[in-house]
PDB file of C-alpha atoms in Angstrom:
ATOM      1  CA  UNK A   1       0.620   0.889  49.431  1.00  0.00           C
ATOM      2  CA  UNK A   2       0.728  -1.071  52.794  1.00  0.00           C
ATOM      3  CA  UNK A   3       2.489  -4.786  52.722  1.00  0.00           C
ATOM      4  CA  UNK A   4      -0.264  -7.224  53.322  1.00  0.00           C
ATOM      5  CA  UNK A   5       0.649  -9.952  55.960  1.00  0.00           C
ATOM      6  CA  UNK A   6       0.916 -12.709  53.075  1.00  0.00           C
ATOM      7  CA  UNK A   7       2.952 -10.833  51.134  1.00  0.00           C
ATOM      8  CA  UNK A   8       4.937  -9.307  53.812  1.00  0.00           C
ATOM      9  CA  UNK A   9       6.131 -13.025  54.828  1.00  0.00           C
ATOM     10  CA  UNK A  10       6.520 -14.205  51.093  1.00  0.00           C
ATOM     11  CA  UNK A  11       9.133 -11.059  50.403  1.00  0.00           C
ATOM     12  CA  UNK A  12      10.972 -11.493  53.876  1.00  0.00           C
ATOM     13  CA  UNK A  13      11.367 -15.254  52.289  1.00  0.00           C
ATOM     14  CA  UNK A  14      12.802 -13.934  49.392  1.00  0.00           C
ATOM     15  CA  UNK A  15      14.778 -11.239  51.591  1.00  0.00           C
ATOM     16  CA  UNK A  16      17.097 -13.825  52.288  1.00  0.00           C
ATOM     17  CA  UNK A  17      17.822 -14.875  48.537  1.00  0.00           C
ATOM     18  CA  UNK A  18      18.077 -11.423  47.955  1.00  0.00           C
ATOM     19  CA  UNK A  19      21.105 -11.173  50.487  1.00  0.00           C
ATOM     20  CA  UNK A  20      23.181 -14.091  49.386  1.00  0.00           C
ATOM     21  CA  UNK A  21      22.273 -12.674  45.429  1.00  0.00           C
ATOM     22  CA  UNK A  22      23.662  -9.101  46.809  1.00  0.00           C
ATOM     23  CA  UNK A  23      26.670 -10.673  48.504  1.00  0.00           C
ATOM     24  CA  UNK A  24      27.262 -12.766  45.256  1.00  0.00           C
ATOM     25  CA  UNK A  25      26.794  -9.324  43.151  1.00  0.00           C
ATOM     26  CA  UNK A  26      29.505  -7.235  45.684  1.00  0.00           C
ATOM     27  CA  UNK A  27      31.964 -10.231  45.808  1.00  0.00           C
ATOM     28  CA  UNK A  28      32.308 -10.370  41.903  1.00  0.00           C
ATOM     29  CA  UNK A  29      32.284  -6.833  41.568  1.00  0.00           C
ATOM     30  CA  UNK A  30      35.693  -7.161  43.443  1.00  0.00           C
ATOM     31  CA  UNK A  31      36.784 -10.255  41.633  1.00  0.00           C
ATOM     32  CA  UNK A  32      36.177  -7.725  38.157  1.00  0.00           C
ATOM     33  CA  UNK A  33      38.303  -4.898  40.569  1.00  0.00           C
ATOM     34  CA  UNK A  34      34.992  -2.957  40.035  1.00  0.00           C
ATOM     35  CA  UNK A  35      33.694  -0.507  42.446  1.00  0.00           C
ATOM     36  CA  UNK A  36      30.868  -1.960  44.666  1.00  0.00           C
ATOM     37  CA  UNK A  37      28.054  -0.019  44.702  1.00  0.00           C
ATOM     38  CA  UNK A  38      26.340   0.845  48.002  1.00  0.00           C
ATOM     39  CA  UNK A  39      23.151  -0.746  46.576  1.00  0.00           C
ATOM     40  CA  UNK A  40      22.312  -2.261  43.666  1.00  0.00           C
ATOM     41  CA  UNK A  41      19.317  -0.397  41.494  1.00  0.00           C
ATOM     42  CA  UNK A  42      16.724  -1.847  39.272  1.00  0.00           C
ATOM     43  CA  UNK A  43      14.892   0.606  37.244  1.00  0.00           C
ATOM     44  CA  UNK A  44      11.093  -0.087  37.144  1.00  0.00           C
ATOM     45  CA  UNK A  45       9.150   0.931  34.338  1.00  0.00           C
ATOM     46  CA  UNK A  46       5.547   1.988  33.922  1.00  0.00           C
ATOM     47  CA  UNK A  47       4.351   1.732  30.765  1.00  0.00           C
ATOM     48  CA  UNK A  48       2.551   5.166  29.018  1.00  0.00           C
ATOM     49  CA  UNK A  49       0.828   7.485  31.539  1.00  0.00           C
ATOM     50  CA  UNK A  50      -1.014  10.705  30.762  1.00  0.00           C
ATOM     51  CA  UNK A  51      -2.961  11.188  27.391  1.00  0.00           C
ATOM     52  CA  UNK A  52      -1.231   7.648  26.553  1.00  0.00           C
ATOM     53  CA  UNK A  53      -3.169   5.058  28.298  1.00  0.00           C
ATOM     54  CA  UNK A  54      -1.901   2.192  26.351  1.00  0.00           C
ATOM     55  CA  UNK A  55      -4.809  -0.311  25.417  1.00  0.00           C
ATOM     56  CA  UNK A  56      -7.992  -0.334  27.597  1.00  0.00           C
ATOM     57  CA  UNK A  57      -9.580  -3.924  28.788  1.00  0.00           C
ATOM     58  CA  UNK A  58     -11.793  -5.137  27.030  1.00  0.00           C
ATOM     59  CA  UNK A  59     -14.739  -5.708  29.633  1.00  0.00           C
ATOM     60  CA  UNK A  60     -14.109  -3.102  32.108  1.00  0.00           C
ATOM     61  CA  UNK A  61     -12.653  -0.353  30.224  1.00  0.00           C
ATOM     62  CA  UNK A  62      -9.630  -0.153  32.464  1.00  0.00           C
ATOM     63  CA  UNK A  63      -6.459   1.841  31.058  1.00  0.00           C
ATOM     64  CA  UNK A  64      -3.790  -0.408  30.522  1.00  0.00           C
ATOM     65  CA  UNK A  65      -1.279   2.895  31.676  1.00  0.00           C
ATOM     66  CA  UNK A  66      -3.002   2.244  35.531  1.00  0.00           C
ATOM     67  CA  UNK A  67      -2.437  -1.434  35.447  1.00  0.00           C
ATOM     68  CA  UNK A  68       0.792  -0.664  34.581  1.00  0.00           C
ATOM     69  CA  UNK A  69       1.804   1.435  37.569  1.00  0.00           C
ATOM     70  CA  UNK A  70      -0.122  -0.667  40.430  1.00  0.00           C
ATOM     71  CA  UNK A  71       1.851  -3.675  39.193  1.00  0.00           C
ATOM     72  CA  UNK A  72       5.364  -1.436  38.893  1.00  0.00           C
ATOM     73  CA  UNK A  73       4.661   0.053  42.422  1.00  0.00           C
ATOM     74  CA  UNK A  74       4.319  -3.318  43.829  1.00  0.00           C
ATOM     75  CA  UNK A  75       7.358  -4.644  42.642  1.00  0.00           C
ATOM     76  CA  UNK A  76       9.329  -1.485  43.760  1.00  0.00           C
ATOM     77  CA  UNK A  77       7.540  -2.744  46.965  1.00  0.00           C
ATOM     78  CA  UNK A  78       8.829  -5.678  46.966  1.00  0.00           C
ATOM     79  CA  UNK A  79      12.331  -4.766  45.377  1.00  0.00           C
ATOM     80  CA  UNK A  80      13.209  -2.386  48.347  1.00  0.00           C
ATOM     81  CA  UNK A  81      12.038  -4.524  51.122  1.00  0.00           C
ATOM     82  CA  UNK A  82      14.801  -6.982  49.633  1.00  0.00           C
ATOM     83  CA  UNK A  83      17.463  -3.813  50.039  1.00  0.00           C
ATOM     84  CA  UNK A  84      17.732  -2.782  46.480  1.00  0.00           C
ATOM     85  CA  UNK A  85      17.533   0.488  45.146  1.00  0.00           C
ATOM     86  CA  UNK A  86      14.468   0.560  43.194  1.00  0.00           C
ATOM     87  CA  UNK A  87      14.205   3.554  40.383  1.00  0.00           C
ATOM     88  CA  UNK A  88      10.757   4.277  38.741  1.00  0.00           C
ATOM     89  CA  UNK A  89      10.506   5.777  35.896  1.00  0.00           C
ATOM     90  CA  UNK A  90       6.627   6.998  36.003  1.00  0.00           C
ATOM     91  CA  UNK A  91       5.549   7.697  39.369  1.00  0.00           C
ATOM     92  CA  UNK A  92       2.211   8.765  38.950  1.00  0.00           C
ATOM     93  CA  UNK A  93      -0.763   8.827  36.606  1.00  0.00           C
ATOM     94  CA  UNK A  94       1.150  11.463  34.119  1.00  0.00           C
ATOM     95  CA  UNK A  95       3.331  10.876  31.807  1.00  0.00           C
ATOM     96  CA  UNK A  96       7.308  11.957  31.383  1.00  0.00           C
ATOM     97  CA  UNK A  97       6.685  14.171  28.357  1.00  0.00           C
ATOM     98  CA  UNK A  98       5.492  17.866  30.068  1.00  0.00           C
ATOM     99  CA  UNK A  99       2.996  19.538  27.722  1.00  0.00           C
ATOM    100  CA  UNK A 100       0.835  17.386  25.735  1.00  0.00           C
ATOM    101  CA  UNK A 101       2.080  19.276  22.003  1.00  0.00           C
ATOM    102  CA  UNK A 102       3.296  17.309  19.272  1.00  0.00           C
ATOM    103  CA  UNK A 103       6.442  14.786  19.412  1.00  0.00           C
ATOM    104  CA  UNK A 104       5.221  14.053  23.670  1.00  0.00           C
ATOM    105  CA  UNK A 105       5.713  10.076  22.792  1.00  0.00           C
ATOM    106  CA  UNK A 106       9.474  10.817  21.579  1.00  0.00           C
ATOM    107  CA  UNK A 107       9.805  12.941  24.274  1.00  0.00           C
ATOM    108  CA  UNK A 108       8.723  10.554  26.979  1.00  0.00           C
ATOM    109  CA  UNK A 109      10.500   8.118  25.601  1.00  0.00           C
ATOM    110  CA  UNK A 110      13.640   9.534  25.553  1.00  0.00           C
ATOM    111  CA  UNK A 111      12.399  11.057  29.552  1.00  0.00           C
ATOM    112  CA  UNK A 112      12.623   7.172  30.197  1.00  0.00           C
ATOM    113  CA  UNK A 113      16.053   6.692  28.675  1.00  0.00           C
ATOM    114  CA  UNK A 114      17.362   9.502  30.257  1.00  0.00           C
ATOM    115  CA  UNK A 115      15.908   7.541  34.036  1.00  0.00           C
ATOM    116  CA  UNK A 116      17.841   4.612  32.897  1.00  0.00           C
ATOM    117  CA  UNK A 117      21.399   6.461  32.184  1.00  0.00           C
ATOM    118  CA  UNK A 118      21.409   8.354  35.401  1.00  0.00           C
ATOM    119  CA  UNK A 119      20.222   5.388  37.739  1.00  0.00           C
ATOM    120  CA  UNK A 120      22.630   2.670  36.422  1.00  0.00           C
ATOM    121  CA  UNK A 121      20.486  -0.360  37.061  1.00  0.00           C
ATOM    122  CA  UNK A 122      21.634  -4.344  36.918  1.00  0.00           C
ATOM    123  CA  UNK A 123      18.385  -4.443  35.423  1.00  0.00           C
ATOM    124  CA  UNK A 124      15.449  -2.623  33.392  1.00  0.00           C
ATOM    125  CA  UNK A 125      12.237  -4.090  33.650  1.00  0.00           C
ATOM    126  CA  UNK A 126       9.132  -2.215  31.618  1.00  0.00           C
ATOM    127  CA  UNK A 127       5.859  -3.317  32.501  1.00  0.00           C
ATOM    128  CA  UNK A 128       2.766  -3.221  30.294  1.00  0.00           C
ATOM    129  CA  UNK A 129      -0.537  -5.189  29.355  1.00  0.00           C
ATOM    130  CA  UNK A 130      -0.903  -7.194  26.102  1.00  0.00           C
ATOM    131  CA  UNK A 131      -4.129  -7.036  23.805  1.00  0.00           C
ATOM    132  CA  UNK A 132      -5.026  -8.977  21.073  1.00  0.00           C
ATOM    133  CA  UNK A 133      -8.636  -8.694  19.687  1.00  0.00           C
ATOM    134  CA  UNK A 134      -8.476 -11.464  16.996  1.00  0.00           C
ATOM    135  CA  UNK A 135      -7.904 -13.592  19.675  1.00  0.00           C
ATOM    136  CA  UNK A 136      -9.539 -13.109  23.118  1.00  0.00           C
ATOM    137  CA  UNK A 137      -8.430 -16.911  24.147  1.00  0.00           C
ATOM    138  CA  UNK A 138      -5.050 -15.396  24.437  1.00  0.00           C
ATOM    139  CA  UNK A 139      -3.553 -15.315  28.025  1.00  0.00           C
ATOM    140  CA  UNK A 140      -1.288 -15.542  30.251  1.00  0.00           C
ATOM    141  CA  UNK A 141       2.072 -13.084  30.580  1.00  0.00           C
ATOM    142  CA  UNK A 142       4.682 -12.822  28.472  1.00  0.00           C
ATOM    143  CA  UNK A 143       8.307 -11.171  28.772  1.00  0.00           C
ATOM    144  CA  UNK A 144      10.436  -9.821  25.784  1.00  0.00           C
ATOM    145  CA  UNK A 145      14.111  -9.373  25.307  1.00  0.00           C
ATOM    146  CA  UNK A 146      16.373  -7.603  22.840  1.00  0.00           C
ATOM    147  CA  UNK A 147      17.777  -9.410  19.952  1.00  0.00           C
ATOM    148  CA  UNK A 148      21.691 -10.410  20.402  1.00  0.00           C
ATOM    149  CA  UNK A 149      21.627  -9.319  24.517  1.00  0.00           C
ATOM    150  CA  UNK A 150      22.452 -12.522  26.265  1.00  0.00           C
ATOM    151  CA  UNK A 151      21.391 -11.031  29.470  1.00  0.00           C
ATOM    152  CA  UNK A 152      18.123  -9.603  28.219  1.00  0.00           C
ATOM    153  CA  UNK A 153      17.019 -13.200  27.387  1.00  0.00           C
ATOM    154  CA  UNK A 154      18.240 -14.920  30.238  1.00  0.00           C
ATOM    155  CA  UNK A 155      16.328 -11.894  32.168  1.00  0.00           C
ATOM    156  CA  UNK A 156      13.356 -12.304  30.301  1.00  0.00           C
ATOM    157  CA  UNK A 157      13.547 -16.569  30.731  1.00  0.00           C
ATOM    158  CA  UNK A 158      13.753 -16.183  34.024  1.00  0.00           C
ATOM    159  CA  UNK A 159      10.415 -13.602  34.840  1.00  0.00           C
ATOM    160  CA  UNK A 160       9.252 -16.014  32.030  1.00  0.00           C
ATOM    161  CA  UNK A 161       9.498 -18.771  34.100  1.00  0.00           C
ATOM    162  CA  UNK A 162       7.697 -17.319  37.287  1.00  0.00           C
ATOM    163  CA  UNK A 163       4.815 -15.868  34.609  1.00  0.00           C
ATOM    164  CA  UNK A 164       3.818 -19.742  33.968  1.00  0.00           C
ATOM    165  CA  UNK A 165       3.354 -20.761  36.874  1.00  0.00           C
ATOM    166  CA  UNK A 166       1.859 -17.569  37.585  1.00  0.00           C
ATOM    167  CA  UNK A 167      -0.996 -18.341  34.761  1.00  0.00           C
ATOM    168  CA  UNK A 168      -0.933 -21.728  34.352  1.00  0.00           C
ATOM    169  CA  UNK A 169       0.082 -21.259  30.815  1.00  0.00           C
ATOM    170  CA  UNK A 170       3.325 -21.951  29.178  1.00  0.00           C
ATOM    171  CA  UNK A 171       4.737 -19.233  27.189  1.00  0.00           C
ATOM    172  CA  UNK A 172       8.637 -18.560  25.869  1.00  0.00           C
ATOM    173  CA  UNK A 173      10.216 -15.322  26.312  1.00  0.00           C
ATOM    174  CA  UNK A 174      10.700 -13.968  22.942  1.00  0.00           C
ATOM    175  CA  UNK A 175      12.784 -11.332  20.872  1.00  0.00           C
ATOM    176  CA  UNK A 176      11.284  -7.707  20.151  1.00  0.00           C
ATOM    177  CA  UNK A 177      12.462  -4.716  18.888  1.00  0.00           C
ATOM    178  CA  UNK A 178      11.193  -2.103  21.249  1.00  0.00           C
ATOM    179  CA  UNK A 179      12.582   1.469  22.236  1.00  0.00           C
ATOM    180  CA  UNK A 180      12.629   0.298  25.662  1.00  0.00           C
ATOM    181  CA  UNK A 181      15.030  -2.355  24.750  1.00  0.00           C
ATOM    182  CA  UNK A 182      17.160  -0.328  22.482  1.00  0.00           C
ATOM    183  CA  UNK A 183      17.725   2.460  24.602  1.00  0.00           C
ATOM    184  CA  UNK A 184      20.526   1.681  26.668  1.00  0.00           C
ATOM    185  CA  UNK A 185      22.901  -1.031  26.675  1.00  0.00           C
ATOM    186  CA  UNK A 186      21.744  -2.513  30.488  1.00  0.00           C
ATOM    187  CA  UNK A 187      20.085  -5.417  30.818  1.00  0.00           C
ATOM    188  CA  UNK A 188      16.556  -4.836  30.039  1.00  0.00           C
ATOM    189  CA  UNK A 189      13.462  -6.858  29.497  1.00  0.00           C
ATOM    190  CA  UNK A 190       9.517  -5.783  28.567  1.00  0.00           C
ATOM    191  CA  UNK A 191       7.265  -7.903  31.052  1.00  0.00           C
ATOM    192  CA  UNK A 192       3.378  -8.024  29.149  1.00  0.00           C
ATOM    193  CA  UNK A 193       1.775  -9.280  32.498  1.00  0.00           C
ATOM    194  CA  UNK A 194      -1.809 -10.308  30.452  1.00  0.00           C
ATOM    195  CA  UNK A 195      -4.223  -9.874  27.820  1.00  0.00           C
ATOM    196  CA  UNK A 196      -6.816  -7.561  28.578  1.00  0.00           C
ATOM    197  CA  UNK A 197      -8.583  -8.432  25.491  1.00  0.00           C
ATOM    198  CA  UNK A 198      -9.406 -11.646  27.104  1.00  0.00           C
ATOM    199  CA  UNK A 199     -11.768 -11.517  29.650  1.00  0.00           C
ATOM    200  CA  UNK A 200     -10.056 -13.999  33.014  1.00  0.00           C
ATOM    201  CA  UNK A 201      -7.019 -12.100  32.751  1.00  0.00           C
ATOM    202  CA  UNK A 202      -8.299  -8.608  32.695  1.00  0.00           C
ATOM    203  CA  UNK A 203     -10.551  -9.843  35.819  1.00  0.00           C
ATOM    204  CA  UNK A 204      -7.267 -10.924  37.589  1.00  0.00           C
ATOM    205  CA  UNK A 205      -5.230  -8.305  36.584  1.00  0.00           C
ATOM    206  CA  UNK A 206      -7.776  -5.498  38.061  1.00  0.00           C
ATOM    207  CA  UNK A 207      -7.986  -7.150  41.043  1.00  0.00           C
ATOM    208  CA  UNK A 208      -5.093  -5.910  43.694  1.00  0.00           C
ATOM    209  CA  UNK A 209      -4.473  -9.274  45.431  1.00  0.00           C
ATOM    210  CA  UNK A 210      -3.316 -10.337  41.417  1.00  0.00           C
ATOM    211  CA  UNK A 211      -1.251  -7.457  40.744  1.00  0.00           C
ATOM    212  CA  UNK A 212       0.873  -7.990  43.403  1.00  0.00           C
ATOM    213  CA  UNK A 213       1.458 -11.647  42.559  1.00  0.00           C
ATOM    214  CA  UNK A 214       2.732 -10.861  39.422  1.00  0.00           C
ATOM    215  CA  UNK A 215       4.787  -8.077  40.944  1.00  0.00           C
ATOM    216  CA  UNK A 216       6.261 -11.091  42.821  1.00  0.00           C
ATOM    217  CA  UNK A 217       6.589 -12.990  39.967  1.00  0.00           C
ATOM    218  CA  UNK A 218       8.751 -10.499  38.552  1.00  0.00           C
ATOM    219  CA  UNK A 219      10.867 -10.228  41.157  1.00  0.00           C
ATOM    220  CA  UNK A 220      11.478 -14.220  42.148  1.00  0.00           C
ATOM    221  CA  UNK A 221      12.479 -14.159  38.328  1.00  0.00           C
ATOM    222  CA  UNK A 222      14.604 -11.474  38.582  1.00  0.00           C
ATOM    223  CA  UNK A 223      16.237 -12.135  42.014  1.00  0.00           C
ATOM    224  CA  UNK A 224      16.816 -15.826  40.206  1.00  0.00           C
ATOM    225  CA  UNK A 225      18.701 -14.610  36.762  1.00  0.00           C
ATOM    226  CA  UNK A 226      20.490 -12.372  39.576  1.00  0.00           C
ATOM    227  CA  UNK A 227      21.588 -15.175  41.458  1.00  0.00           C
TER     228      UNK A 227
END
């Protein structure tokens, strides 16, 4: 994917943050008499992939699984031109879990985990796409944190806080008890970036332009817990 000029100048804004947040990062990694790292990785997480698709939107029939990884490319986009190291886990359209025989979601899943352990990230974020067919009013993102991980939440606050303004809609990051939160002990959030059971947000979240604004919403929220 090519940097359009907009977003090219709105992430060599944020380049800038991104140094004085890296400097900040190496200088108390010294303080702690830690090693500093060369560059510091966030591991980006598509959400299913393969025979999982995830949900499908409502109107256009779009797989939540391909949402998932235009919005996680972006933001490795985005991540990288700031100087991090930026990890997916899901790369492509397939998923993690080889042949499609029984126990492939335990297998992926634990594909993912194994991502996470080797990369050593600051931060985990797992994107996906919310649904909720008793309610197609529903909108707007929403970003989830494990119970009793102080950095989780403030994480998942902070991408929170980006996703309103993003929408227009004011949500609060909330507690969930998902593999992807349980799996490792980093800091890790799950970002639901819209409802594709309702209707305006599976228009904007097809559309390319929108994608990559919420990519960058995730990242100004990230580079800001970060900071």
């Amino acid at each position: 994917m090519i940097l359009s000029v907009k977003r090219k100048m709105l992430v060599a804004g944020a380049f800038v943050f991104a140094g004085v947040v890296l400097l900040s990062l190496c200088f108390s990694s010294v303080a702690a008499g830690m090693a500093v790292p060369a560059a510091y990785t966030v591991v980006i997480d598509a959400g299913h992939g393969g025979i999982d698709g995830g949900v499908v939107g409502k109107t256009t029939g779009v797989k939540e699984s391909d949402v998932n990884l235009a919005v996680a490319r972006a933001l490795k986009e985005d991540f990288e031109a700031a100087g991090f190291r930026a990890v997916l886990t899901r790369t492509d359209e397939g998923g993690l879990y080889g042949l499609p025989t029984k126990g492939f979601k335990r297998r992926d899943m634990e594909k993912r985990r194994e991502i996470i352990e080797k990369a050593q990230p600051v931060a985990m974020i797992s994107v996906h796409q919310n649904y909720f067919p008793s309610d197609t009013s529903r909108r707007g993102g929403q970003a989830f944190y494990r119970l009793g991980s102080g950095s989780g939440q403030a994480l998942a606050q902070s991408i929170q806080k980006q996703l309103n303004t993003l929408f227009g809609e004011e949500h609060s990051a909330l507690a969930g008890d998902y593999f992807m939160l349980e799996c490792t002990n980093f800091t890790s959030v799950i970002v639901e970036c819209g409802f594709l059971s309702n209707a305006e947000d599976e228009a904007f979240l097809t559309d390319k332009d929108f994608q990559e604004k919420t990519a960058y919403a995730i990242f100004c929220g990230t580079l800001a817990f970060l900071s």
